[in-house]
Coordinates of C-alpha atoms and ligand atoms in Angstrom, one line a residue:
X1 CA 94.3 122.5 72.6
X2 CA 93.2 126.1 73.0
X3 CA 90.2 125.2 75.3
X4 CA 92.8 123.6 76.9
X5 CA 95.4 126.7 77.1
X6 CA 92.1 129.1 78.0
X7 CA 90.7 126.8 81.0
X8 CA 94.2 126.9 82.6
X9 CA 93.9 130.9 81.4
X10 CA 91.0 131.1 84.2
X11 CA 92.8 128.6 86.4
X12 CA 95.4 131.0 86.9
X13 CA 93.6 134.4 87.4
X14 CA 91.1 132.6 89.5
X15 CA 94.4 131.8 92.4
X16 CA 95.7 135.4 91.5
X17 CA 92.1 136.6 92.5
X18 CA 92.0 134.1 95.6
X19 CA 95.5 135.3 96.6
X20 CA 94.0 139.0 96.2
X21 CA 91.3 138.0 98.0
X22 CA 93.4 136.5 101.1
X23 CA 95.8 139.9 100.8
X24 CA 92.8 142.3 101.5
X25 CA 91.7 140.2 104.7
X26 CA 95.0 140.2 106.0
X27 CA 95.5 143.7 105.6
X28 CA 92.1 144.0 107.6
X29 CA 94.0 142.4 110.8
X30 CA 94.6 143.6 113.6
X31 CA 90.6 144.0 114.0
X32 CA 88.8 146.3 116.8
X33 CA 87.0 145.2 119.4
X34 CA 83.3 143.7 119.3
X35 CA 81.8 147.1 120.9
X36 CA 79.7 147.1 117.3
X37 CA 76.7 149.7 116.9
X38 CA 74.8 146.8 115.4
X39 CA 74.7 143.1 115.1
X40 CA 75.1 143.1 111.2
X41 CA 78.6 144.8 112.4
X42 CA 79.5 142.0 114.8
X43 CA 78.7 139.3 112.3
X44 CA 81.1 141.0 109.9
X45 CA 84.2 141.4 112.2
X46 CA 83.2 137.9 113.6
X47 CA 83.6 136.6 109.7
X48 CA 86.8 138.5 109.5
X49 CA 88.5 137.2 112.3
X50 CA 87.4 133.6 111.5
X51 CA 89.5 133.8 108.1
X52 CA 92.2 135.9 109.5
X53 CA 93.3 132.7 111.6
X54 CA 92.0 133.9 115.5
X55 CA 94.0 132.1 118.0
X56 CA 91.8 131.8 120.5
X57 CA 88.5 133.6 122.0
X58 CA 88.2 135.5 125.0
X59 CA 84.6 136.8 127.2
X60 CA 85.2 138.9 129.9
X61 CA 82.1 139.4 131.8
X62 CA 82.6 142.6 134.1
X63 CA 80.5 142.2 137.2
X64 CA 78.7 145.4 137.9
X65 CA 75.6 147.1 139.0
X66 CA 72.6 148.0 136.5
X67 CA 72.7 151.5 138.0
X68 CA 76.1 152.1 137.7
X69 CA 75.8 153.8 134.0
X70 CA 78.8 155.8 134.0
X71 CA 80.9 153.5 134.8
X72 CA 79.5 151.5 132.3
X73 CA 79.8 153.8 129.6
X74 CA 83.2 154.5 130.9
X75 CA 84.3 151.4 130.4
X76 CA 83.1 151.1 127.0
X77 CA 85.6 153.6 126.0
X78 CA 88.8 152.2 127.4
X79 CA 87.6 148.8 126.2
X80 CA 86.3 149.8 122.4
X81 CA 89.7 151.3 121.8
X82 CA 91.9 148.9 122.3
X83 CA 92.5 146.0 120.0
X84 CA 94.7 143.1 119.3
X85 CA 95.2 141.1 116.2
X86 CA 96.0 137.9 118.2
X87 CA 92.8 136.9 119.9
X88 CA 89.2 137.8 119.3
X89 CA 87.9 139.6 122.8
X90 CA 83.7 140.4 123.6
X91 CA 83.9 142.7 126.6
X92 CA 80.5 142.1 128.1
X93 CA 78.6 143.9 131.4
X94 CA 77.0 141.2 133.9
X95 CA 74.4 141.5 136.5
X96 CA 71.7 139.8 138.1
X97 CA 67.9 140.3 137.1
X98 CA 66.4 143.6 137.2
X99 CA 62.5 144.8 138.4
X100 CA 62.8 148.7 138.3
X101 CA 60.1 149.8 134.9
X102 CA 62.9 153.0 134.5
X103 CA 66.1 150.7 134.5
X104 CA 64.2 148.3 132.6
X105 CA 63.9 150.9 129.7
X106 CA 66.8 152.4 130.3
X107 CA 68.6 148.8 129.7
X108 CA 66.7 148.0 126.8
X109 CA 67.9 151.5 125.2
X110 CA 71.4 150.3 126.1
X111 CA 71.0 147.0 124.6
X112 CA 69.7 148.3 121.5
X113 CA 72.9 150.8 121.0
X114 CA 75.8 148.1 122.4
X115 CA 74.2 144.7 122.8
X116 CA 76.9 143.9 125.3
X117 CA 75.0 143.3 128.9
X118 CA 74.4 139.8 130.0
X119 CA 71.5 139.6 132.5
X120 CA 71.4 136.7 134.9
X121 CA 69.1 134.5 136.9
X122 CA 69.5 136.3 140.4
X123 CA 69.1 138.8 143.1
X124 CA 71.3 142.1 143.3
X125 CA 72.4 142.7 147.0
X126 CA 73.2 139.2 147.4
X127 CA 76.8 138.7 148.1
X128 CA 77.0 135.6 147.3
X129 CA 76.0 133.1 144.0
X130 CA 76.5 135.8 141.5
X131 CA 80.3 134.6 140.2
X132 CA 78.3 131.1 140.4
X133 CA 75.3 132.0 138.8
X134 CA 77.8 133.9 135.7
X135 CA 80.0 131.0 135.2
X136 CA 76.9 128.2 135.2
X137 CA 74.8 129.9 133.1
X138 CA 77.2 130.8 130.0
X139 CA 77.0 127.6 128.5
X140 CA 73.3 127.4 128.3
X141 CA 72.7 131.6 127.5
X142 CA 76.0 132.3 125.2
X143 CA 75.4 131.5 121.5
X144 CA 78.6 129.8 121.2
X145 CA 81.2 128.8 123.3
X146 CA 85.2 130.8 123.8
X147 CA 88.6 129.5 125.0
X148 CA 88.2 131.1 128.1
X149 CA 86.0 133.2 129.9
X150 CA 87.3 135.9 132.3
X151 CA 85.5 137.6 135.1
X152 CA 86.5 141.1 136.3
X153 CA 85.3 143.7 138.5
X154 CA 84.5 147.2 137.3
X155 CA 87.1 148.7 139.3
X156 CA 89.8 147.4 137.4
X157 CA 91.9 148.3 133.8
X158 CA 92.6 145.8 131.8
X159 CA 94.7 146.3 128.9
X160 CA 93.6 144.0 126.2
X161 CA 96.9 143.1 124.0
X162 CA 99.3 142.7 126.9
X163 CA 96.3 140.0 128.5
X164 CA 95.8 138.3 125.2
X165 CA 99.9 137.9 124.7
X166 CA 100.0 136.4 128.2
X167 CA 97.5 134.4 128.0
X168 CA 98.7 133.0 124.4
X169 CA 101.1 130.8 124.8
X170 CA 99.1 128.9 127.9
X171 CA 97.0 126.0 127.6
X172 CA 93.2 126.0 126.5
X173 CA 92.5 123.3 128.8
X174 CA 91.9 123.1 132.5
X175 CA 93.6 127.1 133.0
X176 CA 93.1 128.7 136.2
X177 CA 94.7 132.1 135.6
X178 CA 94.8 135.4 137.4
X179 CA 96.5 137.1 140.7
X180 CA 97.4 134.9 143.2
X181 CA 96.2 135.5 146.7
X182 CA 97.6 135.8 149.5
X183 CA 99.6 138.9 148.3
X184 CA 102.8 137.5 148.5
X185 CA 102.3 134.4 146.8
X186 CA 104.1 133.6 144.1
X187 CA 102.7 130.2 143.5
X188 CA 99.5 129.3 141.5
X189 CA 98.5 126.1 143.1
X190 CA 98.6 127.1 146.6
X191 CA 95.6 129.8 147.5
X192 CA 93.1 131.0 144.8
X193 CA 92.8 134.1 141.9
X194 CA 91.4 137.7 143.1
X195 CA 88.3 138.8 141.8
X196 CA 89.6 141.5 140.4
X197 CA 89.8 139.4 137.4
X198 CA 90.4 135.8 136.6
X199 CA 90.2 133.5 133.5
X200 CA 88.6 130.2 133.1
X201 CA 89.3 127.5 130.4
X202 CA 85.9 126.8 128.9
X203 CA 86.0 123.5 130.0
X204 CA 86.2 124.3 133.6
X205 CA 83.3 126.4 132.7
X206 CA 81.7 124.0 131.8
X207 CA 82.4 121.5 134.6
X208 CA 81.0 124.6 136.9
X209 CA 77.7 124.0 135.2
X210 CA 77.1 120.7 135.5
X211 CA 79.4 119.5 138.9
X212 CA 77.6 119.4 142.4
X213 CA 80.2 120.8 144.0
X214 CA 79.8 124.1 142.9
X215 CA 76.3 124.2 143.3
X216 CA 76.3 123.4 146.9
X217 CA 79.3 125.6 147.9
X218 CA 77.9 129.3 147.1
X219 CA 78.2 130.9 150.0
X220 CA 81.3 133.2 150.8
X221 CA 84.1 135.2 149.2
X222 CA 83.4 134.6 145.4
X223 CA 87.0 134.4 144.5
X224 CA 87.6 132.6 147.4
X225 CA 84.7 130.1 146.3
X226 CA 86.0 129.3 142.5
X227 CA 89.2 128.3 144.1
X228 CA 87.7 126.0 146.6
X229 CA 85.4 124.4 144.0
X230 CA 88.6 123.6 141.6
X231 CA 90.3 122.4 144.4
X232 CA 87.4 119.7 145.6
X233 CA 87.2 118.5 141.9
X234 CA 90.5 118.4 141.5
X235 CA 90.4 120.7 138.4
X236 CA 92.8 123.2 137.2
X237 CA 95.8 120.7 136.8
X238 CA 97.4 124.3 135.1
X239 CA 97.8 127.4 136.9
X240 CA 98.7 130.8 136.2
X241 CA 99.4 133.9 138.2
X242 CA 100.0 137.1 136.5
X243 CA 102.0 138.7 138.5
X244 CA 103.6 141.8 138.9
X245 CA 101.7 142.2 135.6
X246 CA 98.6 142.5 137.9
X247 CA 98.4 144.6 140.8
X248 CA 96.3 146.7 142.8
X249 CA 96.8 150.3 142.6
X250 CA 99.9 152.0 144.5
X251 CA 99.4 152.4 147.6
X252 CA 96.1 150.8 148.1
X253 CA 96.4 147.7 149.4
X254 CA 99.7 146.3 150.8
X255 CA 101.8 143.7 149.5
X256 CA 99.1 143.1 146.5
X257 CA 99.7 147.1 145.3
X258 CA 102.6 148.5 143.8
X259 CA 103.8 150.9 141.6
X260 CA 102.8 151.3 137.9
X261 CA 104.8 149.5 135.5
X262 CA 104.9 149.7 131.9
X263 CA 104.3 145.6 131.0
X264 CA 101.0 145.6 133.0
X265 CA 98.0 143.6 132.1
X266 CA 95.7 145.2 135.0
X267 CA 95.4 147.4 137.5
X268 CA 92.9 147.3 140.3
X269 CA 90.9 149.2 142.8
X270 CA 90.8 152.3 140.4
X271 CA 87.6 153.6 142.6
X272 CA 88.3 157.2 142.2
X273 CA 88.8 159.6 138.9
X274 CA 92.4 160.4 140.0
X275 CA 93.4 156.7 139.9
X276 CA 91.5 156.2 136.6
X277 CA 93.6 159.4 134.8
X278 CA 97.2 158.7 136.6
X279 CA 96.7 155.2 134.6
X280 CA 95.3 156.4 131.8
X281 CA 98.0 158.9 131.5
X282 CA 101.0 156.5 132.3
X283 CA 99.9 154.0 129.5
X284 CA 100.0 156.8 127.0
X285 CA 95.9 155.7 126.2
X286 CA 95.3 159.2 124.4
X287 CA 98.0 159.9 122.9
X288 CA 96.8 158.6 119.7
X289 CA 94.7 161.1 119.1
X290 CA 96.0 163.1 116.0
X291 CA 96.0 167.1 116.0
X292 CA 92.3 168.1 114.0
X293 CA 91.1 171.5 112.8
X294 CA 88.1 170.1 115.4
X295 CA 89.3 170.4 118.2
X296 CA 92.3 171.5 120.3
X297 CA 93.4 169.0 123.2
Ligands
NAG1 C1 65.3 131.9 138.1 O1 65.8 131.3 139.3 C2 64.7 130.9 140.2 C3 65.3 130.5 141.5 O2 66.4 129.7 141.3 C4 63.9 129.8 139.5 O3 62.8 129.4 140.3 C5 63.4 130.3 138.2 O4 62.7 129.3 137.5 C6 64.5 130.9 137.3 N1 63.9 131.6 136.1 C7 64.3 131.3 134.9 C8 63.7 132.1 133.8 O5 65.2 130.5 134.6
NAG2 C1 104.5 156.7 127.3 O1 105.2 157.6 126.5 C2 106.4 158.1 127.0 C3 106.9 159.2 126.1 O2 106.8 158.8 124.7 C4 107.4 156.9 127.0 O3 108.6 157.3 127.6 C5 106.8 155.8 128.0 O4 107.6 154.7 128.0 C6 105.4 155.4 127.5 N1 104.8 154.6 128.5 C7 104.4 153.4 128.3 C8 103.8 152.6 129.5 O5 104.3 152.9 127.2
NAG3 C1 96.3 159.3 113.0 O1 96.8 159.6 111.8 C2 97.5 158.4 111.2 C3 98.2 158.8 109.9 O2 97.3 159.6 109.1 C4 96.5 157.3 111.0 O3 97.1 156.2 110.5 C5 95.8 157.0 112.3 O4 94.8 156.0 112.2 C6 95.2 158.2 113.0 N1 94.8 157.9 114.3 C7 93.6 158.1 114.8 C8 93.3 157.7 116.2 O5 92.7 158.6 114.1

């Protein structure tokens, strides 16, 4: 009888512990980003979000230049600061092979600090086969595989939660997802996504790897390419254009610009520091930033 009354003692602290236990991680969520000083880091937040019940994974591979460095480490600020408890985003840098010794080091040293460049197969200066060559090769390179995978040019601002909450309630399978083009085009099915960043399902990912069609249809407009390549296999059964939540910035270029509004999910063609800052400063990014003895901004 007392054995009895002291196992069920322990039966009951030991939930009370476990529902402790599920409390604290909970109160962990929402979670930063993956821009992690460390891999011992990224395992840990990884961990996290697998018990916080993730929704979904998302890579975006930004397609840039080895030698563009500041944008690079430009990037890595407006991506590492933004968060969103609802999916589990890797912000990743992509580019083709590289032979210069100094960017070689210079790489390396980056690696070792972020670990967040993806290096592929191919030449730089070639305009065309790079989106190819990014979307074939993930499911070889990548340790494990996301719900989708996004490529986006360095030109463009993405803001993390309001692209996670759109793309949440839409399939995991067979999404094509981005901006429409032409400009005017309201209709997913007809035309194909900009560059300036689109989402994959992984499965259409992984039919890029392993269909001919792809591999023999390289050559051209890279966005252009992707939707010609769904179109042939007759993938993509669901579409889905972002719009006006994406948009080029004002002014820039026609009927695909227009002003800034406060629901976007990204803005493109943010060449210049003055379109970086108006967009910065219209999303209200720093004002975060609490009032320190440190400094006075
Ligand atoms: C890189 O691509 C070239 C040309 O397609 C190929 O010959 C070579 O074997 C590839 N290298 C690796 C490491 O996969
Ligand atoms: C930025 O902050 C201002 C002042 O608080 C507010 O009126 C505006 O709606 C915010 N903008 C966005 C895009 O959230
Ligand atoms: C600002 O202060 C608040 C309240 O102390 C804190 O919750 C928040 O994390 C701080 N923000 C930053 C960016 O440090």
């Amino acid at each position: 009888m007392k054995q009895r009354s002291i196992f069920l003692v322990m039966l009951n602290s030991s939930v009370i512990l476990a529902v402790f236990v599920i409390f604290l991680v909970l109160l962990n969520a929402p979670i930063r980003f993956l821009f992690t000083a460390s891999p011992e880091n990224a395992f840990k937040v990884d961990e996290a979000l697998a018990t916080s019940g993730t929704r979904f994974s998302l890579l975006i591979g930004v397609l840039t230049r080895p030698n563009n460095y500041d944008r690079r480490h430009f990037l890595r600020l407006v991506y590492g600061i933004q968060s969103s408890p609802v999916a589990e985003v890797q912000v990743k840098f992509v580019f083709c092979s590289v032979t210069n010794p100094e960017q070689k080091i210079f790489l390396a040293l980056e690696i070792l600090r972020f670990n967040d460049i993806i290096i592929l197969n191919c030449t730089e200066n070639m305009n065309f086969g790079k989106t190819y060559t990014y979307f074939s090769s993930l499911p070889d390179i990548l340790p494990r595989r996301f719900d989708y995978v996004m490529k986006a040019d360095d030109d463009v601002y993405i803001r993390l939660a309001q692209l996670v909450s759109s793309l949440q309630p839409l399939p995991r399978q067979d999404l094509y997802y981005g901006f429409v083009l032409p400009c005017p085009s309201m209709n997913p099915h007809e035309g194909y996504m900009s560059g300036m960043g689109f989402a994959l399902s992984w499965d259409l990912v992984e039919w890029i790897a392993s269909s001919e069609i792809p591999k023999h249809d390289t050559f051209g407009p890279e966005d252009k390419l992707v939707g010609r390549w769904l179109n042939k296999g007759k993938k993509a059964r669901n579409r889905f254009t972002s719009k006006p939540a994406m948009y080029d910035y004002p002014g820039t270029n026609g009927r695909c610009s227009h002003e800034l509004v406060p629901d976007t999910v990204a803005v493109h063609r943010l060449k210049r520091w003055d379109r970086w800052l108006r967009v910065l400063e219209f999303f209200n990014v720093t004002k975060e930033l609490n009032h320190s003895k440190l400094y006075n901004l």
